[in-house]
GROMACS .gro file of C-alpha atoms in nm:
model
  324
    1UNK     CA    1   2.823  10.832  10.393
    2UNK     CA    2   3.026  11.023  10.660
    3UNK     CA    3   2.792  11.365  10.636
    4UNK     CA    4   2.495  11.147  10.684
    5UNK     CA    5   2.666  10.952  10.984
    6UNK     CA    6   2.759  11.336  11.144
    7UNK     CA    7   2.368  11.451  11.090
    8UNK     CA    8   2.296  11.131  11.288
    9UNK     CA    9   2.518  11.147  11.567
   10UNK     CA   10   2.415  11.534  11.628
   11UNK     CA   11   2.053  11.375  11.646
   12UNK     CA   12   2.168  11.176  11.876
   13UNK     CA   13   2.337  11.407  12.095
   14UNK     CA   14   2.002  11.632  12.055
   15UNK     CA   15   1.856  11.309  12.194
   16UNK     CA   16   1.991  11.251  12.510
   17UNK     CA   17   2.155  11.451  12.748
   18UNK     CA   18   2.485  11.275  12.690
   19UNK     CA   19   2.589  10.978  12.562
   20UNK     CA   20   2.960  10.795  12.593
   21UNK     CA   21   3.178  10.713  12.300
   22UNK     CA   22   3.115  10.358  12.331
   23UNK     CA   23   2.736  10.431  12.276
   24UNK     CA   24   2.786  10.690  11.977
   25UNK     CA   25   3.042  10.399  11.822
   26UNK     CA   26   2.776  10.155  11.908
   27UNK     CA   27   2.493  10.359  11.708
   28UNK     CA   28   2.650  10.429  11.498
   29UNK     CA   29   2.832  10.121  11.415
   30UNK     CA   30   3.155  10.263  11.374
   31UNK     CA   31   3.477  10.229  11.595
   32UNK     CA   32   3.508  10.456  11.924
   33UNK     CA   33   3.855  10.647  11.712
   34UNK     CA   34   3.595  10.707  11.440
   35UNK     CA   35   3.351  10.873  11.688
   36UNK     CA   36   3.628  11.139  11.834
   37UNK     CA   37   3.735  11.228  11.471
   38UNK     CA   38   3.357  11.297  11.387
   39UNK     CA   39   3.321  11.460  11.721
   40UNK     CA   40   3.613  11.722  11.626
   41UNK     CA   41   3.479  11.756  11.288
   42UNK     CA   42   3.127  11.871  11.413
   43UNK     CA   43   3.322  12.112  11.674
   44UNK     CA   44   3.572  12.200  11.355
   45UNK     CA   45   3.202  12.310  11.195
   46UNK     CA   46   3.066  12.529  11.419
   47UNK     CA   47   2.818  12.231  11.557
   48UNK     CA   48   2.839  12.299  11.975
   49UNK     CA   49   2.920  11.929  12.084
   50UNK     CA   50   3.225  11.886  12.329
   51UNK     CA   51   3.348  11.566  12.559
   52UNK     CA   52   3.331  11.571  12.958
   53UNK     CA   53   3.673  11.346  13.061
   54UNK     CA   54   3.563  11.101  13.422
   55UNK     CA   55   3.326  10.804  13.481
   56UNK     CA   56   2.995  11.022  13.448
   57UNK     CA   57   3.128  11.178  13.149
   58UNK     CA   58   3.049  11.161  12.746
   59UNK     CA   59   2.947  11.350  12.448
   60UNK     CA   60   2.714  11.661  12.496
   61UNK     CA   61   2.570  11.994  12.302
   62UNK     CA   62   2.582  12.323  12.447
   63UNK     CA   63   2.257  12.363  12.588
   64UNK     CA   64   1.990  12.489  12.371
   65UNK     CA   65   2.123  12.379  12.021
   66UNK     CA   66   1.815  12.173  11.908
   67UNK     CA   67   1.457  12.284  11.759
   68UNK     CA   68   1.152  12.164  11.886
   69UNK     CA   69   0.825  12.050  11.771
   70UNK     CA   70   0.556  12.247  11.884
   71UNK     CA   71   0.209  12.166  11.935
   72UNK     CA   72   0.221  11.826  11.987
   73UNK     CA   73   0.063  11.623  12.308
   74UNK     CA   74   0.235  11.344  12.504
   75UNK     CA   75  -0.052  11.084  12.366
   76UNK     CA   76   0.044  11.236  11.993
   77UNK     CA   77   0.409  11.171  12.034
   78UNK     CA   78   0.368  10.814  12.141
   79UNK     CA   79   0.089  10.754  11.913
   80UNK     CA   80   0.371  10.904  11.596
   81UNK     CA   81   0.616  10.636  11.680
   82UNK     CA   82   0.318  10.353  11.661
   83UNK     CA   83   0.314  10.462  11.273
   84UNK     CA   84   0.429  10.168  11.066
   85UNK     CA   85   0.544   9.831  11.069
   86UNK     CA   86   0.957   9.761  11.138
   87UNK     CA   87   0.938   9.494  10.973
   88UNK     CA   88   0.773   9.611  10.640
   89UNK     CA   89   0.997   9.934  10.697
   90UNK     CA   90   1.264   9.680  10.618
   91UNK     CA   91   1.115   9.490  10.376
   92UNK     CA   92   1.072   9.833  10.158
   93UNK     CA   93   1.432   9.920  10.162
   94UNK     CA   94   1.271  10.245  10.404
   95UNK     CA   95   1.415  10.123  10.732
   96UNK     CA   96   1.740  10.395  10.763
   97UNK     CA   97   1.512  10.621  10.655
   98UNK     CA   98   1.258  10.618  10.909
   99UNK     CA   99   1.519  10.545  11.198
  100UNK     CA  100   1.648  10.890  11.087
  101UNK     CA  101   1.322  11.009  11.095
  102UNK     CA  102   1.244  10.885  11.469
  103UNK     CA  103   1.592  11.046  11.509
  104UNK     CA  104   1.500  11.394  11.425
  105UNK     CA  105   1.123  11.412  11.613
  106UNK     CA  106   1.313  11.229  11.933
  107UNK     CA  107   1.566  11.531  11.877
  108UNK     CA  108   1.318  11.785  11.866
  109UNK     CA  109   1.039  11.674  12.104
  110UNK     CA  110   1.028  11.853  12.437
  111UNK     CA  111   1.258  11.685  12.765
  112UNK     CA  112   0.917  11.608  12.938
  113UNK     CA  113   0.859  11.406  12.608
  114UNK     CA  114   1.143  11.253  12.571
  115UNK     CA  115   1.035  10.839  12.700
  116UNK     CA  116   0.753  10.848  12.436
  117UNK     CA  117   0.884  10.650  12.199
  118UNK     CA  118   1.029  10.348  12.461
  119UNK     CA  119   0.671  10.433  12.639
  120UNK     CA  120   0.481  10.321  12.271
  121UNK     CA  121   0.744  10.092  12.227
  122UNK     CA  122   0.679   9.866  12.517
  123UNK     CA  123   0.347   9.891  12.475
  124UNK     CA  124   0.267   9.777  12.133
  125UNK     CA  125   0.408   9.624  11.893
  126UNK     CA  126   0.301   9.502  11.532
  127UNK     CA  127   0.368   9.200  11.375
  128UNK     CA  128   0.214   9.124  11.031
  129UNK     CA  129   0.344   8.816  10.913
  130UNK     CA  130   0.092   8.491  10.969
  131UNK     CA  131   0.211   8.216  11.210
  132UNK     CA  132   0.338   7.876  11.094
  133UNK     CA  133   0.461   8.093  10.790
  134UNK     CA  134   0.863   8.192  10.693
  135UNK     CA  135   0.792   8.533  10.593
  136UNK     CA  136   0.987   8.588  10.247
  137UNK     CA  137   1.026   8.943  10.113
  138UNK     CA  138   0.959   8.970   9.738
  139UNK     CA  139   1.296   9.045   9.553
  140UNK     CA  140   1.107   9.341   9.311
  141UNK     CA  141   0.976   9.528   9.654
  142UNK     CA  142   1.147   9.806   9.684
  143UNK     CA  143   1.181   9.859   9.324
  144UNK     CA  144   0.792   9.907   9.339
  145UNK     CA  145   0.762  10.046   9.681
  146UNK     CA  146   1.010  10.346   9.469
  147UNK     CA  147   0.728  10.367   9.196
  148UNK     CA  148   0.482  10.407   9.459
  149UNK     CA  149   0.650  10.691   9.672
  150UNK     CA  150   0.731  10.885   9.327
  151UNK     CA  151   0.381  10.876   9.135
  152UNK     CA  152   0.591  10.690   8.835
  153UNK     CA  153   0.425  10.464   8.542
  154UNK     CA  154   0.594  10.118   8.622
  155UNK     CA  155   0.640   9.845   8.309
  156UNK     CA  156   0.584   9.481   8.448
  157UNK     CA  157   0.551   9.174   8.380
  158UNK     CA  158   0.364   8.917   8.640
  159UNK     CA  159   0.235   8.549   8.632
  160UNK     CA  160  -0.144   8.495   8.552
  161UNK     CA  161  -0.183   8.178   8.591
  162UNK     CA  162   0.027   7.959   8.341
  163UNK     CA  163   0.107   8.268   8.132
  164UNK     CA  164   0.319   8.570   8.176
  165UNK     CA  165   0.159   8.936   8.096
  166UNK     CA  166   0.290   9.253   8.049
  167UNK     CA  167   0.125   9.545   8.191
  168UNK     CA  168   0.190   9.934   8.246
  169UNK     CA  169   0.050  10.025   8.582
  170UNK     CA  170  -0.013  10.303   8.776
  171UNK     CA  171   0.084  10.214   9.121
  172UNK     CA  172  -0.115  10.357   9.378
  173UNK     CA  173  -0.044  10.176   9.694
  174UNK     CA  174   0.112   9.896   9.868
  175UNK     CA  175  -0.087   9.643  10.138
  176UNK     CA  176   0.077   9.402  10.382
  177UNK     CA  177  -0.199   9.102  10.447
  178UNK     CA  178  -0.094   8.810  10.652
  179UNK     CA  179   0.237   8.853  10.580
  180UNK     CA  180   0.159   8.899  10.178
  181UNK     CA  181   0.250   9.194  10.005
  182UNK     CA  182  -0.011   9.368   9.735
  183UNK     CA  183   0.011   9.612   9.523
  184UNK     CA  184  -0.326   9.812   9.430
  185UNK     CA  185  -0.295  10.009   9.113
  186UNK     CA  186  -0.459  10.150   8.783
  187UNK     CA  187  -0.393   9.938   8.438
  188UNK     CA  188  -0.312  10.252   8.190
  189UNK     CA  189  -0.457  10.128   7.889
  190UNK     CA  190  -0.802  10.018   8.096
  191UNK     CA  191  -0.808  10.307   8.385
  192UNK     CA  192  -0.935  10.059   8.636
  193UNK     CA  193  -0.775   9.973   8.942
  194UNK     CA  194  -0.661   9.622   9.010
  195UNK     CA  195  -0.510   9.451   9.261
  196UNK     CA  196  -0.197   9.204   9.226
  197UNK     CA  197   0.090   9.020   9.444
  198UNK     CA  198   0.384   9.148   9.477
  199UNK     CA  199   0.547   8.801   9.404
  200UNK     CA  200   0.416   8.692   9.134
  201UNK     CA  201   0.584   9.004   8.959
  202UNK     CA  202   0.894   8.862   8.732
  203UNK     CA  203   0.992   9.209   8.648
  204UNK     CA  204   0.893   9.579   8.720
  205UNK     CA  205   1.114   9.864   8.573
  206UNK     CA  206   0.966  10.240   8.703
  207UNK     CA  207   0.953  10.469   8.364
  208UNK     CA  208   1.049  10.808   8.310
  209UNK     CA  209   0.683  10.949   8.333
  210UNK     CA  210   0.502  10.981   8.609
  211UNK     CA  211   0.116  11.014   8.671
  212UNK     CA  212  -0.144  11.230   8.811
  213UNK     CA  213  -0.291  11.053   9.120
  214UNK     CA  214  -0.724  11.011   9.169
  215UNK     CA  215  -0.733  11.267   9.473
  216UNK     CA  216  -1.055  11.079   9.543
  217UNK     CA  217  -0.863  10.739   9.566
  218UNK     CA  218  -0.869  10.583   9.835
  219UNK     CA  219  -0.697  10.280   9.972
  220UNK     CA  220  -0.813  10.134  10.273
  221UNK     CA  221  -1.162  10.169  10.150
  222UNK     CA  222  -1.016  10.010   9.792
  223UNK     CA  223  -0.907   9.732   9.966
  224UNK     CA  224  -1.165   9.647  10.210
  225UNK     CA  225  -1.413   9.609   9.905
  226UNK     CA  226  -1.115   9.389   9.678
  227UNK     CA  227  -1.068   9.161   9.999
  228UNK     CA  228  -1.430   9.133  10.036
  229UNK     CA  229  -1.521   9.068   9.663
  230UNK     CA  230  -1.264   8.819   9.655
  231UNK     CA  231  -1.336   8.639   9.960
  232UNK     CA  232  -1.712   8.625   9.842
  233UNK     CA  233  -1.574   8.478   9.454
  234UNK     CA  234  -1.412   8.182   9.626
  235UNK     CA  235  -1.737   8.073   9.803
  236UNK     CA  236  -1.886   7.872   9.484
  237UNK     CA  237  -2.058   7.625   9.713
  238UNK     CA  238  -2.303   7.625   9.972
  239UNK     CA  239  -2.403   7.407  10.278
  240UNK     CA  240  -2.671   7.394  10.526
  241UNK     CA  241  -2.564   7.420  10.936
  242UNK     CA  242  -2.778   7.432  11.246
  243UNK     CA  243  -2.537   7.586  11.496
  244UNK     CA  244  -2.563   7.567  11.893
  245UNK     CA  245  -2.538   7.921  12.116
  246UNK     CA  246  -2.122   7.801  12.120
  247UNK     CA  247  -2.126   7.713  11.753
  248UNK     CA  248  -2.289   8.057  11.662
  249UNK     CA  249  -1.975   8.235  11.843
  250UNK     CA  250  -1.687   8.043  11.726
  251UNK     CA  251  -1.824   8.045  11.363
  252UNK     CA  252  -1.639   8.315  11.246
  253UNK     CA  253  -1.316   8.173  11.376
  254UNK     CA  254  -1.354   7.813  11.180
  255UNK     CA  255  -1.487   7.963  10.849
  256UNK     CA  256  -1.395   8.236  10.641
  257UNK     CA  257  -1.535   8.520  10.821
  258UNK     CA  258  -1.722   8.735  10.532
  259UNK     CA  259  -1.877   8.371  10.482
  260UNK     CA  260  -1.955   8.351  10.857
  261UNK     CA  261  -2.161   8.757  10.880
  262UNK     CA  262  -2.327   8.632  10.585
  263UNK     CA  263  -2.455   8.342  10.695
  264UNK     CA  264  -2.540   8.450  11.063
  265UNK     CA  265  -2.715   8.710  10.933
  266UNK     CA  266  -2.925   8.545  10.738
  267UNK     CA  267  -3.007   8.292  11.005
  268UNK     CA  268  -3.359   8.230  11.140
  269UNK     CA  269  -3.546   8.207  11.488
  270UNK     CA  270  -3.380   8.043  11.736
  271UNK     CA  271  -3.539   7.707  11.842
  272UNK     CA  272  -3.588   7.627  12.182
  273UNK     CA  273  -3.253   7.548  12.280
  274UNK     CA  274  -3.115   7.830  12.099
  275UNK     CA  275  -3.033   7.616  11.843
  276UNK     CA  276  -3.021   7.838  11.432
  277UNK     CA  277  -3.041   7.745  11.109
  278UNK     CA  278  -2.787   7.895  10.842
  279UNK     CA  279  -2.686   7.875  10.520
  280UNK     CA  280  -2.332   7.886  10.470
  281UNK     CA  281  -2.105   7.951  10.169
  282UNK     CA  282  -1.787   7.738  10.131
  283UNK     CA  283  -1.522   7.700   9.930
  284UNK     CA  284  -1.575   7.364   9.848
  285UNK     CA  285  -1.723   7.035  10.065
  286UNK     CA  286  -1.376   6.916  10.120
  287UNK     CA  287  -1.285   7.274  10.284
  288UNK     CA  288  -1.616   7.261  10.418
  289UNK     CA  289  -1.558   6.932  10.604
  290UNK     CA  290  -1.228   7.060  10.752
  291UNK     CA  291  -1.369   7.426  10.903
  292UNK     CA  292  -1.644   7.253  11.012
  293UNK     CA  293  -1.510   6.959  11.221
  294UNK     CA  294  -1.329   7.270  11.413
  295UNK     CA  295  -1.707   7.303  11.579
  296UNK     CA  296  -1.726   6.956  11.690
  297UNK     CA  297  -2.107   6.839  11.828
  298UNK     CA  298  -2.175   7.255  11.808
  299UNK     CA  299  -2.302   7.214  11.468
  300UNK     CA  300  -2.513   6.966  11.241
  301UNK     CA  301  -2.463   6.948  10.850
  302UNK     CA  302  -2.838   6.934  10.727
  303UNK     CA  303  -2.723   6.969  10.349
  304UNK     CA  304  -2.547   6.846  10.086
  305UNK     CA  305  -2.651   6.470  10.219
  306UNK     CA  306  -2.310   6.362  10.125
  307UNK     CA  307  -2.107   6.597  10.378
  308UNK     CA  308  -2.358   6.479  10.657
  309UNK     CA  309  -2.262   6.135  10.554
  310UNK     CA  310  -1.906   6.260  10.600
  311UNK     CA  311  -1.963   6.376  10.966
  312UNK     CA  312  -2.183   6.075  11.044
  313UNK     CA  313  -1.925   5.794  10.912
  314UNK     CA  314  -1.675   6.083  11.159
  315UNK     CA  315  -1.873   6.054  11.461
  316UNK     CA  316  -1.922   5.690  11.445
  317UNK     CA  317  -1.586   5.634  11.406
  318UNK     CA  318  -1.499   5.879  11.722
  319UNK     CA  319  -1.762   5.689  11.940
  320UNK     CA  320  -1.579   5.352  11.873
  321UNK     CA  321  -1.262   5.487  11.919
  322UNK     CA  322  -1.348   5.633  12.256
  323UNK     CA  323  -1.530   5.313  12.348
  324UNK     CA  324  -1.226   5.089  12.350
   0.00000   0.00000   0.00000
């Protein structure tokens, strides 16, 4: 615990020009005592740091005592501290770890460089978890997110449905969606890959084996295709729209949008008024009913005749409303 606190505050020191005992103990989450006696120790070891007594004084290094990335850009040193998510950092059990590691490249990046990471910082930031939604962290995540870092064969067992099976994976990668955590992996016994969520897992143990990854694997594409497929598996309906110019454009934001390219891409010649006709895959007419009334008098229901009905019996009941 201590020698990893000592690594830190020399990464500190390699940091910043100088920093004050209250900052160190603040960094470090220690007390400002415990700073000076880690201070002498690092001196005690042949590390270069030494204190500067007054009101612009502090913690230093002897100048020079750092190493330094070379080859990298000012727009590739920001762009490095964009990589990854805090909050799935955290959620992984990999959050010291990569503050160490923004430690070290702060340490070692040239003076000139030295704002990138408050310059990406204040610039972007990335929040994956949906709105109106308490993000929870599954309880077996890091125990997985382990399996995944170290190519090893992971026994669980996860809810299908009613029933509980037991499965060896191969566990190739993990996805944040919306706030959801996936894991994407190959079932042993059936070398295919599958995709399943994280908290519906009752129990994952990581085995003593590990396994030899598919160097042609590849994730992003993996999932793109599983998100697709899926979205496409729920659509077991279908419903005829004519859309207005405005109803064409905020399609994609009222309906599931692999529905919405499908449709719109299929859709005939405009009529005079720009008006098209599409055929639209749905979940189900109640679903269909609720993305729908999201586009208001920009769309008409031609088919099924009993979700026009729906709409008609809705606009009726708006006009009378609005009358009184």
């Amino acid at each position: 615990m201590r020698a990893a606190r000592l690594i830190k505050m020399v990464l500190l020191l390699q940091a910043r020009p100088a920093m004050t005992a209250a900052e160190l103990a603040r960094e470090l989450e220690v007390s400002e005592r415990t700073v000076t006696r880690d201070a002498q120790a690092l001196s005690e070891a042949g590390v270069p740091v030494y204190a500067e007594r007054g009101r612009t004084g502090g913690y230093r290094l002897v100048d020079g005592y750092r190493t330094r990335l070379t080859g990298l850009a000012r727009g590739e040193a920001e762009a490095l501290f964009l990589s990854g998510v805090p909050g799935a950092l955290r959620e992984m059990g990999l959050e010291d770890a990569a503050s160490v590691a923004r430690l070290k490249v702060s340490a070692a990046l040239m003076p000139s460089f030295r704002d990138a990471p408050t310059a990406a910082a204040q610039r972007f930031h990335l929040d994956a978890p949906a709105w109106f939604q308490e993000p929870e962290t599954p309880p077996l995540l890091p125990v997985i997110a382990d399996a995944v870092w170290d190519d090893r064969r992971l026994a669980a067992r996860y809810h299908r449905g009613e029933a509980e099976v037991v499965r060896e994976l191969e566990p190739y990668g993990l996805v944040l969606k919306a706030g959801v955590w996936y894991l994407c992996a190959r079932v042993a016994e059936a070398a295919a890959f599958r995709t399943y969520r994280i908290d519906r897992f009752t129990a994952a143990e990581p085995l003593a084996e590990r396994f030899g990854r598919d160097e042609e694997f590849d994730l992003p594409g993996f999932w793109t295709g599983q998100a697709e497929r899926f979205a496409r598996s729920i659509l077991r309906a279908e419903t005829v729209v004519r859309l207005s110019p405005a109803g064409r454009r905020r399609l994609p934001y009222a309906v599931d949008p692999v529905a919405a390219r499908d449709a719109l891409a299929g859709a005939g010649e405009p009529d005079a008024r720009g008006w098209v006709t599409v055929t639209l895959g749905v979940e189900s007419e109640e679903v269909a009913h609720s993305q729908l009334t999201a586009l208001g008098p920009e769309a008409e229901v031609v088919s099924p005749e009993s979700l026009r009905r729906r709409f008609a019996e809705d606009a009726a009941r708006l006009a009378a409303l609005y009358r009184r």
